[in-house]
GROMACS .gro file of C-alpha atoms in nm:
model
  184
    1UNK     CA    1   0.000   0.000   0.000
    2UNK     CA    2   0.126   0.349  -0.086
    3UNK     CA    3   0.160   0.572   0.218
    4UNK     CA    4   0.345   0.874   0.082
    5UNK     CA    5   0.186   1.217   0.077
    6UNK     CA    6   0.050   1.289  -0.268
    7UNK     CA    7   0.025   1.668  -0.226
    8UNK     CA    8  -0.353   1.663  -0.280
    9UNK     CA    9  -0.501   1.963  -0.096
   10UNK     CA   10  -0.836   1.940   0.085
   11UNK     CA   11  -1.131   2.061  -0.122
   12UNK     CA   12  -1.150   2.438  -0.132
   13UNK     CA   13  -0.779   2.481  -0.051
   14UNK     CA   14  -0.556   2.642  -0.314
   15UNK     CA   15  -0.384   2.385  -0.536
   16UNK     CA   16  -0.006   2.370  -0.546
   17UNK     CA   17   0.144   2.461  -0.884
   18UNK     CA   18   0.289   2.115  -0.939
   19UNK     CA   19   0.168   1.812  -0.748
   20UNK     CA   20   0.443   1.566  -0.675
   21UNK     CA   21   0.571   1.273  -0.479
   22UNK     CA   22   0.915   1.165  -0.355
   23UNK     CA   23   1.020   0.813  -0.448
   24UNK     CA   24   1.312   0.574  -0.413
   25UNK     CA   25   1.422   0.322  -0.674
   26UNK     CA   26   1.528  -0.032  -0.585
   27UNK     CA   27   1.782  -0.175  -0.832
   28UNK     CA   28   1.860  -0.547  -0.850
   29UNK     CA   29   2.193  -0.693  -0.960
   30UNK     CA   30   2.274  -1.052  -1.058
   31UNK     CA   31   2.642  -1.154  -1.074
   32UNK     CA   32   2.739  -1.352  -1.386
   33UNK     CA   33   2.387  -1.417  -1.515
   34UNK     CA   34   2.540  -1.592  -1.817
   35UNK     CA   35   2.880  -1.661  -1.973
   36UNK     CA   36   2.887  -1.326  -2.161
   37UNK     CA   37   2.799  -1.083  -1.881
   38UNK     CA   38   2.963  -1.007  -1.549
   39UNK     CA   39   2.648  -0.835  -1.416
   40UNK     CA   40   2.283  -0.793  -1.510
   41UNK     CA   41   2.072  -0.512  -1.367
   42UNK     CA   42   1.704  -0.430  -1.352
   43UNK     CA   43   1.473  -0.193  -1.170
   44UNK     CA   44   1.296  -0.403  -0.907
   45UNK     CA   45   1.050  -0.142  -0.779
   46UNK     CA   46   0.974   0.224  -0.720
   47UNK     CA   47   0.855   0.300  -0.367
   48UNK     CA   48   0.740   0.613  -0.180
   49UNK     CA   49   1.022   0.800  -0.005
   50UNK     CA   50   0.915   1.006   0.293
   51UNK     CA   51   1.272   1.094   0.392
   52UNK     CA   52   1.346   0.790   0.610
   53UNK     CA   53   1.595   0.644   0.360
   54UNK     CA   54   1.849   0.924   0.377
   55UNK     CA   55   2.013   1.065   0.067
   56UNK     CA   56   2.274   0.803  -0.029
   57UNK     CA   57   2.224   0.465  -0.199
   58UNK     CA   58   2.245   0.168   0.033
   59UNK     CA   59   2.264  -0.206   0.001
   60UNK     CA   60   1.947  -0.384   0.116
   61UNK     CA   61   2.051  -0.740   0.043
   62UNK     CA   62   2.351  -0.928  -0.095
   63UNK     CA   63   2.401  -1.305  -0.100
   64UNK     CA   64   2.703  -1.293  -0.331
   65UNK     CA   65   2.500  -1.359  -0.646
   66UNK     CA   66   2.190  -1.140  -0.608
   67UNK     CA   67   2.179  -0.797  -0.447
   68UNK     CA   68   1.935  -0.511  -0.412
   69UNK     CA   69   2.023  -0.145  -0.370
   70UNK     CA   70   1.794   0.137  -0.257
   71UNK     CA   71   1.843   0.473  -0.432
   72UNK     CA   72   1.641   0.745  -0.252
   73UNK     CA   73   1.567   1.106  -0.338
   74UNK     CA   74   1.375   1.120  -0.666
   75UNK     CA   75   1.105   1.386  -0.692
   76UNK     CA   76   0.824   1.323  -0.939
   77UNK     CA   77   0.629   1.633  -1.033
   78UNK     CA   78   0.335   1.639  -1.269
   79UNK     CA   79   0.332   1.891  -1.554
   80UNK     CA   80   0.022   1.994  -1.749
   81UNK     CA   81   0.217   1.990  -2.077
   82UNK     CA   82   0.306   1.620  -2.025
   83UNK     CA   83  -0.057   1.508  -1.987
   84UNK     CA   84  -0.065   1.337  -2.325
   85UNK     CA   85   0.223   1.116  -2.205
   86UNK     CA   86   0.041   1.047  -1.876
   87UNK     CA   87  -0.276   0.967  -2.071
   88UNK     CA   88  -0.092   0.719  -2.292
   89UNK     CA   89   0.057   0.553  -1.981
   90UNK     CA   90  -0.281   0.534  -1.805
   91UNK     CA   91  -0.458   0.388  -2.110
   92UNK     CA   92  -0.184   0.134  -2.189
   93UNK     CA   93  -0.361  -0.138  -1.992
   94UNK     CA   94  -0.087  -0.150  -1.728
   95UNK     CA   95   0.031   0.194  -1.602
   96UNK     CA   96   0.397   0.197  -1.498
   97UNK     CA   97   0.688   0.398  -1.367
   98UNK     CA   98   0.960   0.461  -1.625
   99UNK     CA   99   1.315   0.459  -1.485
  100UNK     CA  100   1.630   0.553  -1.675
  101UNK     CA  101   1.942   0.389  -1.532
  102UNK     CA  102   2.310   0.365  -1.621
  103UNK     CA  103   2.597   0.139  -1.521
  104UNK     CA  104   2.841   0.330  -1.301
  105UNK     CA  105   3.139   0.448  -1.507
  106UNK     CA  106   3.390   0.380  -1.227
  107UNK     CA  107   3.245   0.061  -1.078
  108UNK     CA  108   3.076  -0.165  -1.338
  109UNK     CA  109   2.928  -0.374  -1.055
  110UNK     CA  110   2.686  -0.089  -0.976
  111UNK     CA  111   2.398   0.063  -1.169
  112UNK     CA  112   2.238   0.393  -1.077
  113UNK     CA  113   1.894   0.529  -1.163
  114UNK     CA  114   1.915   0.864  -1.341
  115UNK     CA  115   1.555   0.980  -1.347
  116UNK     CA  116   1.199   0.858  -1.299
  117UNK     CA  117   0.884   0.955  -1.489
  118UNK     CA  118   0.521   0.867  -1.549
  119UNK     CA  119   0.511   1.001  -1.906
  120UNK     CA  120   0.501   0.754  -2.194
  121UNK     CA  121   0.624   1.025  -2.433
  122UNK     CA  122   0.920   1.112  -2.210
  123UNK     CA  123   1.010   0.742  -2.198
  124UNK     CA  124   0.996   0.730  -2.577
  125UNK     CA  125   1.240   1.024  -2.598
  126UNK     CA  126   1.482   0.846  -2.363
  127UNK     CA  127   1.463   0.525  -2.563
  128UNK     CA  128   1.521   0.719  -2.887
  129UNK     CA  129   1.837   0.853  -2.719
  130UNK     CA  130   1.938   0.489  -2.654
  131UNK     CA  131   1.910   0.515  -2.275
  132UNK     CA  132   1.836   0.205  -2.067
  133UNK     CA  133   1.476   0.232  -1.952
  134UNK     CA  134   1.295  -0.017  -1.731
  135UNK     CA  135   0.936   0.002  -1.618
  136UNK     CA  136   0.767  -0.130  -1.308
  137UNK     CA  137   0.394  -0.133  -1.219
  138UNK     CA  138   0.235   0.180  -1.076
  139UNK     CA  139   0.029   0.127  -0.757
  140UNK     CA  140  -0.349   0.173  -0.789
  141UNK     CA  141  -0.350   0.474  -0.552
  142UNK     CA  142  -0.094   0.649  -0.769
  143UNK     CA  143  -0.284   0.558  -1.088
  144UNK     CA  144  -0.584   0.739  -0.942
  145UNK     CA  145  -0.370   1.041  -0.846
  146UNK     CA  146  -0.226   1.054  -1.198
  147UNK     CA  147  -0.571   1.003  -1.354
  148UNK     CA  148  -0.723   1.293  -1.159
  149UNK     CA  149  -0.441   1.527  -1.264
  150UNK     CA  150  -0.457   1.410  -1.626
  151UNK     CA  151  -0.835   1.445  -1.646
  152UNK     CA  152  -0.811   1.800  -1.513
  153UNK     CA  153  -0.531   1.918  -1.746
  154UNK     CA  154  -0.533   1.702  -2.060
  155UNK     CA  155  -0.648   1.873  -2.378
  156UNK     CA  156  -0.672   1.623  -2.663
  157UNK     CA  157  -0.530   1.723  -2.999
  158UNK     CA  158  -0.782   1.887  -3.231
  159UNK     CA  159  -0.897   1.722  -3.550
  160UNK     CA  160  -0.623   1.657  -3.800
  161UNK     CA  161  -0.600   1.869  -4.109
  162UNK     CA  162  -0.707   1.697  -4.425
  163UNK     CA  163  -0.419   1.603  -4.648
  164UNK     CA  164  -0.380   1.823  -4.955
  165UNK     CA  165  -0.514   1.662  -5.272
  166UNK     CA  166  -0.186   1.723  -5.452
  167UNK     CA  167  -0.027   1.450  -5.236
  168UNK     CA  168  -0.287   1.191  -5.330
  169UNK     CA  169  -0.269   0.954  -5.623
  170UNK     CA  170  -0.514   1.026  -5.908
  171UNK     CA  171  -0.726   0.727  -5.797
  172UNK     CA  172  -0.746   0.854  -5.437
  173UNK     CA  173  -0.836   1.204  -5.561
  174UNK     CA  174  -1.116   1.057  -5.773
  175UNK     CA  175  -1.250   0.859  -5.474
  176UNK     CA  176  -1.239   1.168  -5.252
  177UNK     CA  177  -1.423   1.378  -5.512
  178UNK     CA  178  -1.683   1.103  -5.559
  179UNK     CA  179  -1.724   1.076  -5.181
  180UNK     CA  180  -1.768   1.454  -5.148
  181UNK     CA  181  -2.020   1.453  -5.432
  182UNK     CA  182  -2.222   1.173  -5.268
  183UNK     CA  183  -2.237   1.360  -4.937
  184UNK     CA  184  -2.394   1.672  -5.099
   0.00000   0.00000   0.00000
């Protein structure tokens, strides 16, 4: 169950400019998962961070083969201009956190999260930049929080402009003209 404060004011109270939540990322490492890799990493979970975890990463578990590391201190703020990305995440069938992470340049046995988001479009930009992006399920309470914000601020794109006839093949132009004629 999510217990972090979601910055939702009581009804009638002024709304903060940007609602947000603090989270921590749990990274998992497997030593020699196969003959070609020394380490494999994945994001295990994203959890609320109410300040009890401190500010530095710390080892939660290590049995020599598997380990988990907690990385606190990520602030997620919602932006009205990212609502299309939130909408795409919410309507994907399984809303998720998107986490960008990188292997540490000095110590290849460690991986560090870089940033966390709820926007599908932002995730797409990261992936286009060839970043490593993992996703983990978003808790139901946070889905509702994101849904309320998105419903309030999302403005769907207007109708698309009709393609100029000069870009259509002669057959398509003839069909369009016949269709327009039939509608009159």
